[in-house]
Tab-separated table of C-alpha atoms and ligand atoms in Angstrom:
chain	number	residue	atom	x	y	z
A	1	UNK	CA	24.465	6.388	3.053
A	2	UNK	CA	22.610	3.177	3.896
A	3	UNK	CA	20.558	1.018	1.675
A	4	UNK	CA	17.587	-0.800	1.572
A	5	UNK	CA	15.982	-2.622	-0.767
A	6	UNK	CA	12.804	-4.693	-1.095
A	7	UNK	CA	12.532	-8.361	-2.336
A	8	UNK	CA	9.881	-9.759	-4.453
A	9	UNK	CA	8.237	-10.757	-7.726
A	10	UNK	CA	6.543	-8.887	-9.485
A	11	UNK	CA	8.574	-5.925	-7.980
A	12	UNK	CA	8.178	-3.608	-10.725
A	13	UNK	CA	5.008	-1.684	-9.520
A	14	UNK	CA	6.430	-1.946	-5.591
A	15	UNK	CA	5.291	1.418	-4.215
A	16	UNK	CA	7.690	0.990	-1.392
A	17	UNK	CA	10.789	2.609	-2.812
A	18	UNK	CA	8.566	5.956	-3.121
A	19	UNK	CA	6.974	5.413	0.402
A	20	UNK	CA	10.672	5.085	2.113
A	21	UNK	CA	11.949	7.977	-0.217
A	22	UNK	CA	9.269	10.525	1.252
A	23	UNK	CA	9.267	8.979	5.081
A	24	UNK	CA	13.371	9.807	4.290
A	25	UNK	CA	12.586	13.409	2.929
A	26	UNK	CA	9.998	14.049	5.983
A	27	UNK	CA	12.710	12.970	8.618
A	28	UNK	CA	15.665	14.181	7.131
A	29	UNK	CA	17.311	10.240	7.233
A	30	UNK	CA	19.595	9.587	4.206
A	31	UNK	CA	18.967	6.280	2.685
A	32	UNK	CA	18.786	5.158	-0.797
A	33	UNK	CA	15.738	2.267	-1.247
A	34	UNK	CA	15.635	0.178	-4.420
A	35	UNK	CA	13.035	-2.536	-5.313
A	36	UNK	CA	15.005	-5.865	-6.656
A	37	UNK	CA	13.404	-8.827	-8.392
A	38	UNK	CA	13.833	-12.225	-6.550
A	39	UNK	CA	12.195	-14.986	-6.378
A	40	UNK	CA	12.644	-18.541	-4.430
A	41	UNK	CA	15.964	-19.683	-5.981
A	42	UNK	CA	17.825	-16.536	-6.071
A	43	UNK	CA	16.742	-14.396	-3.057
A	44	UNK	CA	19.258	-15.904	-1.205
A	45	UNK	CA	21.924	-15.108	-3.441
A	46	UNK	CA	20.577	-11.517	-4.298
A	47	UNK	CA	19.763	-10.239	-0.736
A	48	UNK	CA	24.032	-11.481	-0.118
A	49	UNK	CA	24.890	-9.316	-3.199
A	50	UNK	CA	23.006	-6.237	-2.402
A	51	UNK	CA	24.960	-5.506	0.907
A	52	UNK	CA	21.635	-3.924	2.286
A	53	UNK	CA	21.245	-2.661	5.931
A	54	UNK	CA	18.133	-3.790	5.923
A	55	UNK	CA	15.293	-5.153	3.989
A	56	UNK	CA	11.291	-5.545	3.050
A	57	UNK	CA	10.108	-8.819	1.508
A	58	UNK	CA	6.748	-9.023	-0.405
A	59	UNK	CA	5.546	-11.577	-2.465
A	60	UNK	CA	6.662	-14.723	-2.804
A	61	UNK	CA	8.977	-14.282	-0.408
A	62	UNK	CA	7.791	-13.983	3.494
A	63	UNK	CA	8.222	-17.244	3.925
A	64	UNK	CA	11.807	-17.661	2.343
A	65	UNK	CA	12.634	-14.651	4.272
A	66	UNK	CA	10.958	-15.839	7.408
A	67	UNK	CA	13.056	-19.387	6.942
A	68	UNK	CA	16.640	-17.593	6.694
A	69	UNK	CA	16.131	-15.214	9.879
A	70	UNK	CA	18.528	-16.275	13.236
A	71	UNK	CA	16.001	-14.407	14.914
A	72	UNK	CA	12.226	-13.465	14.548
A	73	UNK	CA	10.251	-11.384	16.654
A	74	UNK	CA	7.092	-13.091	18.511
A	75	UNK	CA	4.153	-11.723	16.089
A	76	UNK	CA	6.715	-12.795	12.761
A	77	UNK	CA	6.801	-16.318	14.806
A	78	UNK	CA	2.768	-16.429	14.972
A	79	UNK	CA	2.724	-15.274	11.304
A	80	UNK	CA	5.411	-17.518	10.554
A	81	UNK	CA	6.465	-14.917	7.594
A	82	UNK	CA	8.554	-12.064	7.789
A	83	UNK	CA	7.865	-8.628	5.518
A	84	UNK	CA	11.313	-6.719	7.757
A	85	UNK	CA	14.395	-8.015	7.847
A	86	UNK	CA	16.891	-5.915	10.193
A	87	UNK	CA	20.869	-6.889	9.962
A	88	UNK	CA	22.168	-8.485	12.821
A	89	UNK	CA	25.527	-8.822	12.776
A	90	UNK	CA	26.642	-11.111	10.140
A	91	UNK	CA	23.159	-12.860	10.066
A	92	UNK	CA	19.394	-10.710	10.210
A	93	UNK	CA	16.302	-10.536	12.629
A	94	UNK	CA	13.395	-10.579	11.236
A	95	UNK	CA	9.618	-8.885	11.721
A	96	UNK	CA	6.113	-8.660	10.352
A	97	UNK	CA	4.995	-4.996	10.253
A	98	UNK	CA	1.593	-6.271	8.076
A	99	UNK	CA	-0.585	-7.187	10.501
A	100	UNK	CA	-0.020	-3.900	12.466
A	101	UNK	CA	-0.128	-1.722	9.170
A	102	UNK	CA	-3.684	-2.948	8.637
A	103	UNK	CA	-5.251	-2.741	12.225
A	104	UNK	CA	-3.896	0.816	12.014
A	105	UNK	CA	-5.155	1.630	9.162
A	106	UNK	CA	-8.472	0.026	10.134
A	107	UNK	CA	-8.790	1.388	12.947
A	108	UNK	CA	-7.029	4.820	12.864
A	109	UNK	CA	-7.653	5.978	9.119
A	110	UNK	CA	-11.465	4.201	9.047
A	111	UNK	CA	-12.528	4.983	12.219
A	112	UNK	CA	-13.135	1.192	12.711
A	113	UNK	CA	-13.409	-0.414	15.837
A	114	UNK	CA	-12.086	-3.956	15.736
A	115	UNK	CA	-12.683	-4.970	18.863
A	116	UNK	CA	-16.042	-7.745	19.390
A	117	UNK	CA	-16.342	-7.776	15.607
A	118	UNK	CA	-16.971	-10.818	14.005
A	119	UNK	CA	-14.289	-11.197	11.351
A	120	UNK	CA	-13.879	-13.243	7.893
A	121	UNK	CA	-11.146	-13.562	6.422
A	122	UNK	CA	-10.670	-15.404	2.832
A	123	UNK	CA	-7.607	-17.065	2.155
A	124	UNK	CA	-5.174	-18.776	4.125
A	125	UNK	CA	-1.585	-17.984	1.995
A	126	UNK	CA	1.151	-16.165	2.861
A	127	UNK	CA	-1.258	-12.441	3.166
A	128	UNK	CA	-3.472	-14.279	5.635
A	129	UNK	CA	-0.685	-15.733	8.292
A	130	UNK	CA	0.684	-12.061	7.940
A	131	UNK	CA	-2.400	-10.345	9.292
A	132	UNK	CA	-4.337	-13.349	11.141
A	133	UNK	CA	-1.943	-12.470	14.442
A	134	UNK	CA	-2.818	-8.532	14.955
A	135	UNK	CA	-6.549	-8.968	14.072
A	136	UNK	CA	-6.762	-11.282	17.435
A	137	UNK	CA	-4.845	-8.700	19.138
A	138	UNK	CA	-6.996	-5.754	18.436
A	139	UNK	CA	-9.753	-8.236	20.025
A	140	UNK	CA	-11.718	-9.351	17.165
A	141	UNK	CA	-14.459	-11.754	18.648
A	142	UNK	CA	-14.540	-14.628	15.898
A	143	UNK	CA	-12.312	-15.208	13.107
A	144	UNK	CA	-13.613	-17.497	10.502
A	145	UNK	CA	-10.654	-18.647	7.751
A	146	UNK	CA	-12.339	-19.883	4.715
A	147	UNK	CA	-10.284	-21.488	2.368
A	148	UNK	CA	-10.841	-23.108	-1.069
A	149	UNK	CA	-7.570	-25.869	0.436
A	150	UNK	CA	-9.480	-26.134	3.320
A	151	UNK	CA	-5.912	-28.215	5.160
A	152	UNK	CA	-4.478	-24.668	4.987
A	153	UNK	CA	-7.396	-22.749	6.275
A	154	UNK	CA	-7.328	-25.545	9.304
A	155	UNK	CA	-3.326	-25.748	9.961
A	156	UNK	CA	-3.652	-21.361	9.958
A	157	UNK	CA	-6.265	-21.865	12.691
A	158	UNK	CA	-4.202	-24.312	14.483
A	159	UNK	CA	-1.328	-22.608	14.481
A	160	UNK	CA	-2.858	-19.386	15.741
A	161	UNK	CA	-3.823	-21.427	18.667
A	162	UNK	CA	-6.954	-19.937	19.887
A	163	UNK	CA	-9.773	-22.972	19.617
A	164	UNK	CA	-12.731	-20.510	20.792
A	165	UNK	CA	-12.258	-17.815	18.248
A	166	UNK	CA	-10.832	-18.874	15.662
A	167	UNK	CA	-12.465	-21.297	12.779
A	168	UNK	CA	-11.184	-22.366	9.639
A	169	UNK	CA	-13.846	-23.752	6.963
A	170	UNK	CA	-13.772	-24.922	3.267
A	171	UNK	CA	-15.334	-22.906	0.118
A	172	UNK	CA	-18.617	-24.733	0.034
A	173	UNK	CA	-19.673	-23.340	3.684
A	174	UNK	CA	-19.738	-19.999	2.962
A	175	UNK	CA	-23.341	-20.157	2.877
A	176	UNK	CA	-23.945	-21.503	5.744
A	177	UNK	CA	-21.676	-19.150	7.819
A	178	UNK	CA	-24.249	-16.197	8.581
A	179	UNK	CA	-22.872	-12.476	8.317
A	180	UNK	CA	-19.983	-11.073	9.075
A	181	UNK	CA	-19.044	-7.374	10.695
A	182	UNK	CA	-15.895	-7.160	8.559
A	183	UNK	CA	-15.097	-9.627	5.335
A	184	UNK	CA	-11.092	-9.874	4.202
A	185	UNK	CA	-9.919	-10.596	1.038
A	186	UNK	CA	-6.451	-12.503	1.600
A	187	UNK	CA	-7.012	-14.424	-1.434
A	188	UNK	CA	-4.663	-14.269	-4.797
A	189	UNK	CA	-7.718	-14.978	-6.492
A	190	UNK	CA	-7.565	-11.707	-8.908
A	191	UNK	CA	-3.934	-12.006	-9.197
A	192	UNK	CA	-4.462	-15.128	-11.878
A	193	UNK	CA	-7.928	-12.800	-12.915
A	194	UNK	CA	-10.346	-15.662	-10.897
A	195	UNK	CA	-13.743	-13.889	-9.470
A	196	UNK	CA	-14.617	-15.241	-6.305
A	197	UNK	CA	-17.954	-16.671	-6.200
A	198	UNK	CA	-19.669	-15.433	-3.001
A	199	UNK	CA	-23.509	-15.247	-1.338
A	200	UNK	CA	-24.795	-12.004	-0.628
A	201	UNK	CA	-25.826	-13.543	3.023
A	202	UNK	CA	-22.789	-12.976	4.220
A	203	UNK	CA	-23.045	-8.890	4.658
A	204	UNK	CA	-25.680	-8.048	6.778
A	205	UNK	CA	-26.613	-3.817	7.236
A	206	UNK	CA	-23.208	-2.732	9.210
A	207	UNK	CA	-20.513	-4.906	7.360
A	208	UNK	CA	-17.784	-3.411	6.123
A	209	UNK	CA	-14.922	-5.197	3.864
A	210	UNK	CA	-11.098	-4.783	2.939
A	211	UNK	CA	-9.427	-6.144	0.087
A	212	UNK	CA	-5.582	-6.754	1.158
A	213	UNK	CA	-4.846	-6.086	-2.590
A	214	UNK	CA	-4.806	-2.357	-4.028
A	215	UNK	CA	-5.481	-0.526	-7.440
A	216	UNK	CA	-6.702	-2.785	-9.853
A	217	UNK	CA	-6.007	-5.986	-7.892
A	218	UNK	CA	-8.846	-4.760	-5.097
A	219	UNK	CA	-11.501	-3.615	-7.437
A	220	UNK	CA	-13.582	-7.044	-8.408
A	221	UNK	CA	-14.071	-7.829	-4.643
A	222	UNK	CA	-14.589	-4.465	-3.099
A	223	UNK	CA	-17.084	-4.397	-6.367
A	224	UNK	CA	-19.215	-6.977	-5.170
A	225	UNK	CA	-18.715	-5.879	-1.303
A	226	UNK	CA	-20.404	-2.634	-2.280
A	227	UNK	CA	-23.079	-4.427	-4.379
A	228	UNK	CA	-23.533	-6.522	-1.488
A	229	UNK	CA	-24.576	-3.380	0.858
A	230	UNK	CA	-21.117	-3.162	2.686
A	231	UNK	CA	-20.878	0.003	4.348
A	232	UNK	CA	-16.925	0.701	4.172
A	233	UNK	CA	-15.120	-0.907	1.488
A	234	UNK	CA	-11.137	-0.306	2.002
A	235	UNK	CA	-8.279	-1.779	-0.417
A	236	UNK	CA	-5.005	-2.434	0.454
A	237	UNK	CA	-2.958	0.745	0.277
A	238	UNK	CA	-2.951	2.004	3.723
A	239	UNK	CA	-2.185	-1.203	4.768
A	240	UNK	CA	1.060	-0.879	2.637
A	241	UNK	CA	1.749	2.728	4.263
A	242	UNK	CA	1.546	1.815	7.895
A	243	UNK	CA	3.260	-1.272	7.474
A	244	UNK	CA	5.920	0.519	5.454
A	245	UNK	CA	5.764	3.193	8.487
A	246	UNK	CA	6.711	0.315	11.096
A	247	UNK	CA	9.353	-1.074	9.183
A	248	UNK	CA	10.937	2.385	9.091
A	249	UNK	CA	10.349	2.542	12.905
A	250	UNK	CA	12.312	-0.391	13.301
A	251	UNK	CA	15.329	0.538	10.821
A	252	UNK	CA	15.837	4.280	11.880
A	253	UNK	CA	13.762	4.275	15.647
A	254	UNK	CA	11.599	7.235	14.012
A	255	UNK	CA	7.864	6.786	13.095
A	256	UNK	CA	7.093	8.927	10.495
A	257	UNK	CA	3.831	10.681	9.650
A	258	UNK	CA	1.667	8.412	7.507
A	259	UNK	CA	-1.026	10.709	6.054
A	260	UNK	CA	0.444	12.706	3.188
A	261	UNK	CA	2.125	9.834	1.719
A	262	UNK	CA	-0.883	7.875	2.174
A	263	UNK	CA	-2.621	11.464	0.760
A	264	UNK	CA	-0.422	11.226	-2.352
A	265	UNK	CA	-0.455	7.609	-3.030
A	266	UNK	CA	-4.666	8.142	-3.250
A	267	UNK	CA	-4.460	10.585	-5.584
A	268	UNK	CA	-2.659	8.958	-8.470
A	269	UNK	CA	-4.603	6.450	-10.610
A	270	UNK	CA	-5.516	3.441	-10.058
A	271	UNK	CA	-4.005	2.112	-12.847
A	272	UNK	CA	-0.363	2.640	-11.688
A	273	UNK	CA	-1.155	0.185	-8.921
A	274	UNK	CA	-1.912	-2.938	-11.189
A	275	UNK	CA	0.534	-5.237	-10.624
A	276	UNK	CA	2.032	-6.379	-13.956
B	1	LIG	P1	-0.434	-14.760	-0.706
B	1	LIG	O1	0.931	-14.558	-0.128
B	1	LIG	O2	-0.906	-13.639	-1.585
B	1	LIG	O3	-1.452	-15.109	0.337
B	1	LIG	P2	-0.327	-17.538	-1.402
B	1	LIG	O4	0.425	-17.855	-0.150
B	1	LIG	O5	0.040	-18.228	-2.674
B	1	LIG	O6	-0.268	-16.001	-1.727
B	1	LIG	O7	-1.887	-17.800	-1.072
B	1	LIG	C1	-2.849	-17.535	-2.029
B	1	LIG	C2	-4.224	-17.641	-1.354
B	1	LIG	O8	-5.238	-17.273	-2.296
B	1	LIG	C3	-4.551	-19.046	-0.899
B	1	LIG	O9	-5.394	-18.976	0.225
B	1	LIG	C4	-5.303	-19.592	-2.122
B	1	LIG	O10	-6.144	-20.676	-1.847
B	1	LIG	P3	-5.545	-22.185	-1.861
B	1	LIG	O11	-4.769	-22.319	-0.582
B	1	LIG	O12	-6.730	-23.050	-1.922
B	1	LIG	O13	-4.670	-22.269	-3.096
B	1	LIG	C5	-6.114	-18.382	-2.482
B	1	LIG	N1	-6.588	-18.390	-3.866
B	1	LIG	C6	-5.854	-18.217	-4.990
B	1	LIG	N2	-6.652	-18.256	-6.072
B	1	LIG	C7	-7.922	-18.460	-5.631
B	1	LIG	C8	-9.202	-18.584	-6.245
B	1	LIG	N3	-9.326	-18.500	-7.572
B	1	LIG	N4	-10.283	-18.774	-5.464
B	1	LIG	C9	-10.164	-18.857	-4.128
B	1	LIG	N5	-8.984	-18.743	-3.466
B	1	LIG	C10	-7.882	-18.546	-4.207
C-alpha cells in the first residue's frame, strides 16, 4: 500500500488525512495518509524517514518544500511554494494545487465569476504567493496586495510580473484604495488572535470576500465582511478540498468528486477546525 503524509506545524487539526481517506474510499485507491509534525529544521530529516510516495506541505513549510524540489511545475515556480510534492526517482517534483483549489471553489461551488473583477488580496506570506498565480489566470482585472511589510507586498507584485494589474500597497492606504469586487484574507493575522483594522469603504453593494483560513481562524474577518455589506462571505474549506482534490489528481491520475467530502466537512462544527 502506498503512503502519504502531510508536513506541517500545527498538524494536529490537518483535515487532510480524512479528505485523502474518503477521495481513497470513493475511488477504490489503497493508500494510507498520516499528518506528521515538522517544522524548518527537521522536515528535511522527517520527510527522508517517512519513505512516503508522495507528500502535502502546509504551514510553515511551502517554502522549505518548494527549496528542496529538483523540479517544480510552472504555477509552483510563480508561487515560488510548493503544497505537492510527487517522488521522482530518488529526488521529488513539486506543485501548488492552492491556487487552483480556490478559483474552483470560487468559481464552481459560489457561482463566482472571477473574470474582470477587481481583486484585494491582504497579505503577502506564504498563503498569498500560493494563490496570487491562479487568480491572474482566471482573469481577474486588478489585483491590489496590501501588506502591513509593504517590501513583501511589492517583491509579490514584482515577481508576479504583470505591471498593469497587479499593485502592491502598504497598510495605511487602504483607505484610499476605493472598493473592491472580491476582498482576500491571506493574512496570519488571527492566527496570533490580531483583528485587522479595516474601512468599511472598501465593500461597495456587490463585494463579496473569502477568508483563506477556516473554522474559527475565518470567523473575525468574514465577521466584519458581512457587517461591512459583503454579499458572499466564503472561508477557507473548499479551498482545502479542491486543492486536496488536485493533489490526488496528480498522485493517482483520478480526480475525485469534491462535493460530499466538502458536504461532510460543512457539517461538523466549527470548532473542530480551530487550529490549536
Ligand atoms: P502564511 O503562509 O499564512 O501566509 P506567512 O508567510 O508568515 O504565513 O505570512 C503571514 C502574512 O500575514 C504576512 O503577509 C503578514 O504580514 P507581514 O509580512 O507584514 O508580517 C500577515 N500578518 C500577520 N499578522 C498580521 C497582522 N496582525 N496584521 C496584518 N497582517 C498580518
Amino acid at each position: 500500500m502506498k503512503h502519504y503524509a502531510v508536513f506541517g506545524s500545527p498538524i494536529h487539526h490537518s483535515q487532510s488525512p480524512f479528505i485523502h481517506a474518503m477521495f481513497a474510499q470513493q475511488t477504490g485507491i489503497a493508500l494510507e495518509y498520516t499528518a506528521i509534525e515538522a517544522g524548518h529544521d527537521d522536515f528535511r530529516a522527517k520527510l527522508d524517514a517517512s519513505a512516503v510516495d508522495g507528500a502535502n506541505v502546509t504551514l510553515p513549510l511551502k517554502k522549505d518544500a518548494f527549496t528542496l524540489c529538483a523540479d517544480v511545475s510552472s504555477r509552483a515556480r510563480r508561487a515560488r511554494a510548493v503544497n505537492t510534492l510527487i517522488r521522482d526517482g530518488d529526488g521529488w517534483r513539486g506543485d501548488n494545487t492552492d491556487g487552483l483549489g480556490l478559483v474552483r471553489d470560487l468559481t464552481e461551488r459560489r457561482g463566482m465569476d472571477l473574470r474582470q473583477r477587481r481583486v484585494l488580496m491582504l497579505g503577502a506570506g506564504g498563503a498569498a504567493h500560493g494563490v496570487a498565480p491562479a487568480l491572474l489566470d482566471a482573469g481577474v482585472r486588478e489585483l491590489v496586495i496590501v501588506n502591513r511589510t509593504i517590501s513583501r507586498a511589492e517583491q509579490l507584485s514584482d515577481a508576479l510580473g504583470e505591471p498593469d494589474r497587479v499593485h502592491a500597497r502598504g497598510w495605511d492606504a487602504l483607505a484610499k484604495l476605493g472598493s473592491f469586487d472580491l476582498l482576500i484574507n491571506a493574512t496570519a493575522a488571527s492566527r496570533s488572535g490580531a483583528l485587522l483594522t479595516l474601512p468599511m469603504a472598501l465593500v461597495e453593494s456587490r463585494s463579496d470576500a473569502v477568508d483563506l483560513s477556516y473554522g474559527e481562524a475565518a470567523v473575525a474577518f468574514l465577521a466584519w465582511a458581512r457587517a461591512a455589506g459583503c454579499v458572499k462571505t466564503v472561508d477557507g474549506l473548499g479551498m482545502l478540498v479542491e486543492q486536496a482534490a488536485e493533489s490526488f489528481l496528480l498522485w493517482h491520475g483520478v480526480r475525485p468528486q469534491t462535493d460530499a467530502v466538502f458536504a461532510d466537512l460543512s457539517a461538523r462544527s466549527v470548532a473542530l477546525f480551530t487550529a490549536d
